[in-house]
PDB file of C-alpha atoms in Angstrom:
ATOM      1  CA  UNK A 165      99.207  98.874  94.493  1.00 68.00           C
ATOM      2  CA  UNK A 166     101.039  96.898  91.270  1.00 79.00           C
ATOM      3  CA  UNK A 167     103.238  94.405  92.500  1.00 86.00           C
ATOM      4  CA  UNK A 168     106.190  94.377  89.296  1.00 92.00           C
ATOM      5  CA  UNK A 169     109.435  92.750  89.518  1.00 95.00           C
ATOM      6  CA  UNK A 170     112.268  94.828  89.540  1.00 95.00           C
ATOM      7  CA  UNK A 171     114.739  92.631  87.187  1.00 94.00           C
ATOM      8  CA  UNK A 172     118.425  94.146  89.331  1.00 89.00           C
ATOM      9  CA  UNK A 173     120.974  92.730  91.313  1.00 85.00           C
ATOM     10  CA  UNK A 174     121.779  95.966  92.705  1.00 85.00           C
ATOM     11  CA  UNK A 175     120.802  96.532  96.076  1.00 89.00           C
ATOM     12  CA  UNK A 176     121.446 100.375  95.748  1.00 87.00           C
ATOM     13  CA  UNK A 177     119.310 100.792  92.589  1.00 87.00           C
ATOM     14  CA  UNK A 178     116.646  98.391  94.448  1.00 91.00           C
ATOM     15  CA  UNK A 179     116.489 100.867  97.150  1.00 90.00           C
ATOM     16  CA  UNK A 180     116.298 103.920  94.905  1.00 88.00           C
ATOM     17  CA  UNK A 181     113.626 102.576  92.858  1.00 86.00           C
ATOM     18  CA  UNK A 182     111.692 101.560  95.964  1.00 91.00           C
ATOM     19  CA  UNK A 183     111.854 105.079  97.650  1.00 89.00           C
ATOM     20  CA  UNK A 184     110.469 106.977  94.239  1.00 87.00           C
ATOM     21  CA  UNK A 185     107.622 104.649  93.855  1.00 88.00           C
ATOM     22  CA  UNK A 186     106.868 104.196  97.644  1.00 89.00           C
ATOM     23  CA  UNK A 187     103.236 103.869  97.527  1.00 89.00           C
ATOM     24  CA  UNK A 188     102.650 103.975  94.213  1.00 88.00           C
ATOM     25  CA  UNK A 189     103.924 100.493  93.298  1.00 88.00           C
ATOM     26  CA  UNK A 190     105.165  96.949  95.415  1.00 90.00           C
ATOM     27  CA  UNK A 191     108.733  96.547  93.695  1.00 93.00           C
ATOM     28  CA  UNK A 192     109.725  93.317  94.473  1.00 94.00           C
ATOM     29  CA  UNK A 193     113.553  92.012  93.972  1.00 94.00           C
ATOM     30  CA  UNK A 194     114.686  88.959  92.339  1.00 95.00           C
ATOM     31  CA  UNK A 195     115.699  87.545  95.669  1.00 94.00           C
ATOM     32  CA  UNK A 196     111.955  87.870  96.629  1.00 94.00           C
ATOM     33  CA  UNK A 197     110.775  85.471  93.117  1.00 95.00           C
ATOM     34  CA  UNK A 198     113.747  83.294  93.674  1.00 95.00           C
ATOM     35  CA  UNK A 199     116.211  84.700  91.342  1.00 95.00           C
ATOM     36  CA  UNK A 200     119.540  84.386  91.878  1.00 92.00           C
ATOM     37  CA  UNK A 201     120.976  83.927  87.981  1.00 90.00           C
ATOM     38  CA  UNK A 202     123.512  87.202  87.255  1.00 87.00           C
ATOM     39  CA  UNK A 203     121.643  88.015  83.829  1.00 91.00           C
ATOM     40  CA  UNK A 204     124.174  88.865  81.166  1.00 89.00           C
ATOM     41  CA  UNK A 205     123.909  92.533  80.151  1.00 90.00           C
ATOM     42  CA  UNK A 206     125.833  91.497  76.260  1.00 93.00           C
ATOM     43  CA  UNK A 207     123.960  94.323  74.144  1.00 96.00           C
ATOM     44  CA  UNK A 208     125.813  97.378  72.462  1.00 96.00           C
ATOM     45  CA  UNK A 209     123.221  99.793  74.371  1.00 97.00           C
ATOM     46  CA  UNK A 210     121.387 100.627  77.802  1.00 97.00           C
ATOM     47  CA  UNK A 211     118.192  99.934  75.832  1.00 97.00           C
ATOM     48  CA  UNK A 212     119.440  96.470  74.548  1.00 97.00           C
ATOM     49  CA  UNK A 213     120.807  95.512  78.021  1.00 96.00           C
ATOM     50  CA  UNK A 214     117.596  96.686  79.752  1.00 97.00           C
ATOM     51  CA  UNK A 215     115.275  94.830  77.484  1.00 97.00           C
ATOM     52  CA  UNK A 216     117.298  91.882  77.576  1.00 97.00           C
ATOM     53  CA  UNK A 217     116.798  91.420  81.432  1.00 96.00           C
ATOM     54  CA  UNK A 218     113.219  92.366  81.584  1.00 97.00           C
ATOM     55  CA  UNK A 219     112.651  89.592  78.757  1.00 97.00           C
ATOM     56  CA  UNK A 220     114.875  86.856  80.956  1.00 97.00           C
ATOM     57  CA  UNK A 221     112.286  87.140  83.745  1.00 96.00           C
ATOM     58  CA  UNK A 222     109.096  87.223  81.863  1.00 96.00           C
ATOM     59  CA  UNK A 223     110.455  84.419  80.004  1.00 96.00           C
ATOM     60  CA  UNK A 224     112.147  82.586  82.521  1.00 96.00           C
ATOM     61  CA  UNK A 225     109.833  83.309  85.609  1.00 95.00           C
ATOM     62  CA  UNK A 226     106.779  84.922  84.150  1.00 95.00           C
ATOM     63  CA  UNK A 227     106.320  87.849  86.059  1.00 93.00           C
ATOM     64  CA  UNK A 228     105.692  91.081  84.718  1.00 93.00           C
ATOM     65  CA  UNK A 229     108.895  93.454  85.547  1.00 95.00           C
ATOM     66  CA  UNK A 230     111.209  96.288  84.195  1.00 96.00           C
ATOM     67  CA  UNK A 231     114.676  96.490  84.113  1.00 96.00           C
ATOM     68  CA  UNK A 232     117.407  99.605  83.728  1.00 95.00           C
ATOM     69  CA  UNK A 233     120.713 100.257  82.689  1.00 95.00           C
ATOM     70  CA  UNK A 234     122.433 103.240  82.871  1.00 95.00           C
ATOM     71  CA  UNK A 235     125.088 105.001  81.356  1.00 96.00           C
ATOM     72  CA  UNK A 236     127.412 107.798  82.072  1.00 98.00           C
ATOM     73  CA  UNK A 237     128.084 109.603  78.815  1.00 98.00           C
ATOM     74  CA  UNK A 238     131.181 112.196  78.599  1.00 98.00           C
ATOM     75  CA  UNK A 239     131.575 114.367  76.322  1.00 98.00           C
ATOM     76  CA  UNK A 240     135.394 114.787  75.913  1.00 97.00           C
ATOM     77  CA  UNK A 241     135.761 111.132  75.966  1.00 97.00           C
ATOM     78  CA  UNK A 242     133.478 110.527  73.020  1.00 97.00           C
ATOM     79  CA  UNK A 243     130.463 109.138  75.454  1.00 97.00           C
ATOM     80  CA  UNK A 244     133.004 106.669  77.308  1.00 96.00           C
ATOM     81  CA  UNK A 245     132.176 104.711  79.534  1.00 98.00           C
ATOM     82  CA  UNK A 246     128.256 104.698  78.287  1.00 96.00           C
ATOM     83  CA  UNK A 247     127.120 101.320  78.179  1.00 96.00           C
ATOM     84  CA  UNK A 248     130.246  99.802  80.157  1.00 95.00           C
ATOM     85  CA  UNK A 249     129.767 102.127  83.069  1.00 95.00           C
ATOM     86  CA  UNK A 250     129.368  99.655  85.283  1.00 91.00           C
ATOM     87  CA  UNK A 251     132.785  97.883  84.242  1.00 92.00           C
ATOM     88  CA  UNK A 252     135.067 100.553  83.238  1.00 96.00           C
ATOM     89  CA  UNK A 253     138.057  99.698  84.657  1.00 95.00           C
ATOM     90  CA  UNK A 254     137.319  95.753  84.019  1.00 92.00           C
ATOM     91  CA  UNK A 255     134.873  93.041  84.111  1.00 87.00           C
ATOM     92  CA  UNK A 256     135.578  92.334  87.706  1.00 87.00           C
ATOM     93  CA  UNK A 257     136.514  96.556  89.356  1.00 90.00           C
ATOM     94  CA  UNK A 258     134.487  98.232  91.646  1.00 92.00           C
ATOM     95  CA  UNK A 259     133.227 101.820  91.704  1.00 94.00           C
ATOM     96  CA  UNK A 260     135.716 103.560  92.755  1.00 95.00           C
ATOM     97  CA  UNK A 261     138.361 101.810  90.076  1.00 96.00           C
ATOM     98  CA  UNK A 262     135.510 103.179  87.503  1.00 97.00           C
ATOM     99  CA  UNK A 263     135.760 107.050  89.164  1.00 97.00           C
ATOM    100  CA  UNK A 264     139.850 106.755  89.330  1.00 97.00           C
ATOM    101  CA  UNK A 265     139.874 105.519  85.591  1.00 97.00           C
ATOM    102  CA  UNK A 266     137.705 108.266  84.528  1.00 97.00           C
ATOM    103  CA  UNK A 267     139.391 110.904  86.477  1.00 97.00           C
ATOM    104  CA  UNK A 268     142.922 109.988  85.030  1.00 97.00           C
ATOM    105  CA  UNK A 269     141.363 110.219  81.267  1.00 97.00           C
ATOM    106  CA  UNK A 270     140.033 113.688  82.001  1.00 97.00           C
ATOM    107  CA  UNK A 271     142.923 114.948  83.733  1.00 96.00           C
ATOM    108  CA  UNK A 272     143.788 118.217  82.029  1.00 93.00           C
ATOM    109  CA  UNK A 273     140.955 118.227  80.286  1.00 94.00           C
ATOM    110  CA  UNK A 274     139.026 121.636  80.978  1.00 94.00           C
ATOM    111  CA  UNK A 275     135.707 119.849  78.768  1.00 96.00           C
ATOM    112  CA  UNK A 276     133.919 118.004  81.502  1.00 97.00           C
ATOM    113  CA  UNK A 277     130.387 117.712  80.454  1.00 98.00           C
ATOM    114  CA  UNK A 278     128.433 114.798  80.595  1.00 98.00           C
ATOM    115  CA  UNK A 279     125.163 113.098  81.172  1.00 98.00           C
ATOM    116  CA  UNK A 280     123.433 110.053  82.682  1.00 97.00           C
ATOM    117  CA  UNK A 281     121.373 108.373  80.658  1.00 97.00           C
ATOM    118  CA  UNK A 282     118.691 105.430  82.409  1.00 96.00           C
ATOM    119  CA  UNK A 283     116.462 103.468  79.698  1.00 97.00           C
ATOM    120  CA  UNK A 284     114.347 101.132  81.295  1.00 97.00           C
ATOM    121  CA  UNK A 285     112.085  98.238  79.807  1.00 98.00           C
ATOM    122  CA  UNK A 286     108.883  97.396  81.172  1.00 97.00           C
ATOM    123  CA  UNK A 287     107.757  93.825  79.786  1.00 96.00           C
ATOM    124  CA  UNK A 288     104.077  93.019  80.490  1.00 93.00           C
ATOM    125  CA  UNK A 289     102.517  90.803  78.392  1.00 92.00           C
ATOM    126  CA  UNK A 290     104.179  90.158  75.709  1.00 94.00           C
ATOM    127  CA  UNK A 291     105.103  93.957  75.094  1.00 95.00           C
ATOM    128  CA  UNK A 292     108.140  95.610  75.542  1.00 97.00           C
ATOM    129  CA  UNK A 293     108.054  99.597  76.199  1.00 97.00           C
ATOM    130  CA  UNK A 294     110.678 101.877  76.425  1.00 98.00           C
ATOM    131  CA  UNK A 295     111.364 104.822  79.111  1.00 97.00           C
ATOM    132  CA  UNK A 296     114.300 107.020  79.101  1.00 97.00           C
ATOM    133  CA  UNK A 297     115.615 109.548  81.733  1.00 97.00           C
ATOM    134  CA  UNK A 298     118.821 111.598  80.881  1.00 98.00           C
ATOM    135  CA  UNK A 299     120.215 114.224  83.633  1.00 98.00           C
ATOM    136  CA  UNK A 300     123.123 116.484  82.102  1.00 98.00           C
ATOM    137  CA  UNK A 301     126.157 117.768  84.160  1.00 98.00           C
ATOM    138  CA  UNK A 302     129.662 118.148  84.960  1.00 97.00           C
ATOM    139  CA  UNK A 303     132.524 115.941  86.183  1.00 98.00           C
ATOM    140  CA  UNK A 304     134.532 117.086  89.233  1.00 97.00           C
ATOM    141  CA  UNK A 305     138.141 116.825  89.496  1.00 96.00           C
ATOM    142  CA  UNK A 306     137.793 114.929  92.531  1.00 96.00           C
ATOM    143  CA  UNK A 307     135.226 113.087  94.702  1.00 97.00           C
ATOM    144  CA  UNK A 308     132.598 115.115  96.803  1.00 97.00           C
ATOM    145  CA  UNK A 309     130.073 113.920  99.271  1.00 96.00           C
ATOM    146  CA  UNK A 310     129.711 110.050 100.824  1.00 94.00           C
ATOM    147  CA  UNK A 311     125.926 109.438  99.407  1.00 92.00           C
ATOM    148  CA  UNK A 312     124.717 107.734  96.808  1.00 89.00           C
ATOM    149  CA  UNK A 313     126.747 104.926  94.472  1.00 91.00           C
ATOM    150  CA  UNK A 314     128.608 104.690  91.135  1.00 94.00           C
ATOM    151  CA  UNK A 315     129.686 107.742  89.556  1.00 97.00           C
ATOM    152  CA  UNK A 316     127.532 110.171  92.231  1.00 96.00           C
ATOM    153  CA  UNK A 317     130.592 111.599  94.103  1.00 97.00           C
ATOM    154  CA  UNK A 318     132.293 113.005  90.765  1.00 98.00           C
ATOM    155  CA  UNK A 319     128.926 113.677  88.899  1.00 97.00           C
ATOM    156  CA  UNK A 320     127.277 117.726  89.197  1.00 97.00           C
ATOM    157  CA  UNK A 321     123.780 118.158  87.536  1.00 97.00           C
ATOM    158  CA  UNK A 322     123.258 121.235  86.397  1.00 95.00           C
ATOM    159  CA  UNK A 323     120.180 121.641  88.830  1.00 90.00           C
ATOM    160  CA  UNK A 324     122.302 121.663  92.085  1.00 84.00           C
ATOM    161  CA  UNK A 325     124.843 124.636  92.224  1.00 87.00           C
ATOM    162  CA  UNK A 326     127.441 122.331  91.796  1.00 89.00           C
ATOM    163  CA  UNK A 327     127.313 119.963  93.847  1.00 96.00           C
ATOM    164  CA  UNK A 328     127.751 116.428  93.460  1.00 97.00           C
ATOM    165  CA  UNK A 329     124.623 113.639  93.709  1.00 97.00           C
ATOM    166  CA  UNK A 330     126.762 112.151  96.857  1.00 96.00           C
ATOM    167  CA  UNK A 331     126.100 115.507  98.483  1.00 97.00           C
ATOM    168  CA  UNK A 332     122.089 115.236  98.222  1.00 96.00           C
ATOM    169  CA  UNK A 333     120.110 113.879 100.340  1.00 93.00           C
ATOM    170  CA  UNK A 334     117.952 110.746  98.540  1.00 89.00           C
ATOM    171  CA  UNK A 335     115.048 112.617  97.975  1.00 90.00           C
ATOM    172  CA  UNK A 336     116.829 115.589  96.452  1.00 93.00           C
ATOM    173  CA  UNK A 337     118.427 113.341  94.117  1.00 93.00           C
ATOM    174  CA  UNK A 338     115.823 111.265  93.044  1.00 89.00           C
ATOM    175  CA  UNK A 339     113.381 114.730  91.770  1.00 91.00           C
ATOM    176  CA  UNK A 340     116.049 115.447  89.244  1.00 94.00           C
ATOM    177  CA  UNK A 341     118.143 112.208  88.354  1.00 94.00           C
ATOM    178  CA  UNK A 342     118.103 110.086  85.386  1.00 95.00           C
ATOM    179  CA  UNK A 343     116.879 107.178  87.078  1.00 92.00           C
ATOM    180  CA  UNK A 344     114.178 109.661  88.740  1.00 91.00           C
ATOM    181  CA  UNK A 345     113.226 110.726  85.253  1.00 95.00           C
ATOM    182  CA  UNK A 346     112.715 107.420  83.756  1.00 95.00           C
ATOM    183  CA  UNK A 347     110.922 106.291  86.978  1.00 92.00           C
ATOM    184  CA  UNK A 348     108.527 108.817  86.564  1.00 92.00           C
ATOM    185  CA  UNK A 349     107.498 107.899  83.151  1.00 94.00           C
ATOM    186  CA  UNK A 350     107.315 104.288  84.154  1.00 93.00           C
ATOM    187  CA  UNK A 351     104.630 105.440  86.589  1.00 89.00           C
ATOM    188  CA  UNK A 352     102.905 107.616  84.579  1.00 90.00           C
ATOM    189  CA  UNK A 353     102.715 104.874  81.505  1.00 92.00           C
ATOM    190  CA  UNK A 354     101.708 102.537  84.655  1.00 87.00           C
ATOM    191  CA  UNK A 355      98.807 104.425  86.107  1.00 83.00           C
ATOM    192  CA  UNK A 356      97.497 106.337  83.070  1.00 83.00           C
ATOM    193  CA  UNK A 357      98.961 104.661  80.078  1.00 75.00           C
ATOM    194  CA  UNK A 358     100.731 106.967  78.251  1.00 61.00           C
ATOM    195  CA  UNK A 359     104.603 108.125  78.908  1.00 50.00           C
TER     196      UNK A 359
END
């Protein structure tokens, strides 16, 4: 198996991208090369924010590693929060000040598609390629289920019958989500070289 560095602070992502690629690849964290540095995600895009952390470790460490972002896209709100999903309601909220924010702005509204949308950067060498996994659905009026992280509880694919992520079960979730998606190309590039 590959050993690759992860490039994510995010212990729930960690885990997710652990359990799709169990024994396919060794993801290691940053806490397992010693890295402890919050890298600064300043691009105007998932892409630019996930090639910007993958390039801090290779540079900085030298390992070969991805890294994602991900956005939640709505429709009626013109793609908000996108590339600031992770700090909707402020630099310093949590997730559920993100799901409150997002529910207030859509209140009313009966337009309540949207998609996630994971790019990830893979940085071996001195190479930089691109994966992207997008998952369309619809936002709840309310919170459903107690699984998953982020936006999961309030977010339907259009795969499950309505339900929520938060209501699947991990691998449920991970054969149809964004993240899933983009994974999957990552492995395929990975073992076979193509995407």
């Amino acid at each position: 198996m590959k050993d690759i560095v992860f490039a994510t602070n995010n212990a729930h992502k960690l885990r997710e991208l652990r359990e799709i690629t169990a024994g396919v690849l060794n993801v290691l964290s940053l806490a397992d090369i010693n890295c402890h540095e919050d890298i600064a995600e300043t691009a105007d895009t998932i892409e630019g924010n996930a090639i910007i952390k993958a390039n801090y470790i290779k540079e900085h460490y030298g390992y070969d590693c991805f890294a994602d972002d991900t956005g939640l896209e709505v429709d009626a709100l013109g793609g908000e929060p996108g590339v600031r999903s992770a700090r909707y309601a402020g630099e310093d909220c949590i997730s559920e000040n993100n799901i409150d924010l997002l529910l207030h702005r859509l209140e009313g509204q009966s337009q309540r598609s949207a998609r996630f949308r994971t790019a990830i950067a893979l940085r071996i060498g001195k190479d930089v390629t691109l994966f992207e996994g997008i998952v369309n659905g619809t936002i709840l009026t309310e919170r459903h289920g107690t699984g998953g992280f982020g936006y999961d509880s309030i977010f339907a694919p259009v795969e499950a019958d309505g339900r929520s992520f938060a209501e699947m079960s991990a691998d449920e979730k991970n054969a149809i989500s964004h993240r899933g998606r983009a994974t999957a190309a990552l492995i395929n590039y990975l073992l076979h070289g193509k995407s």
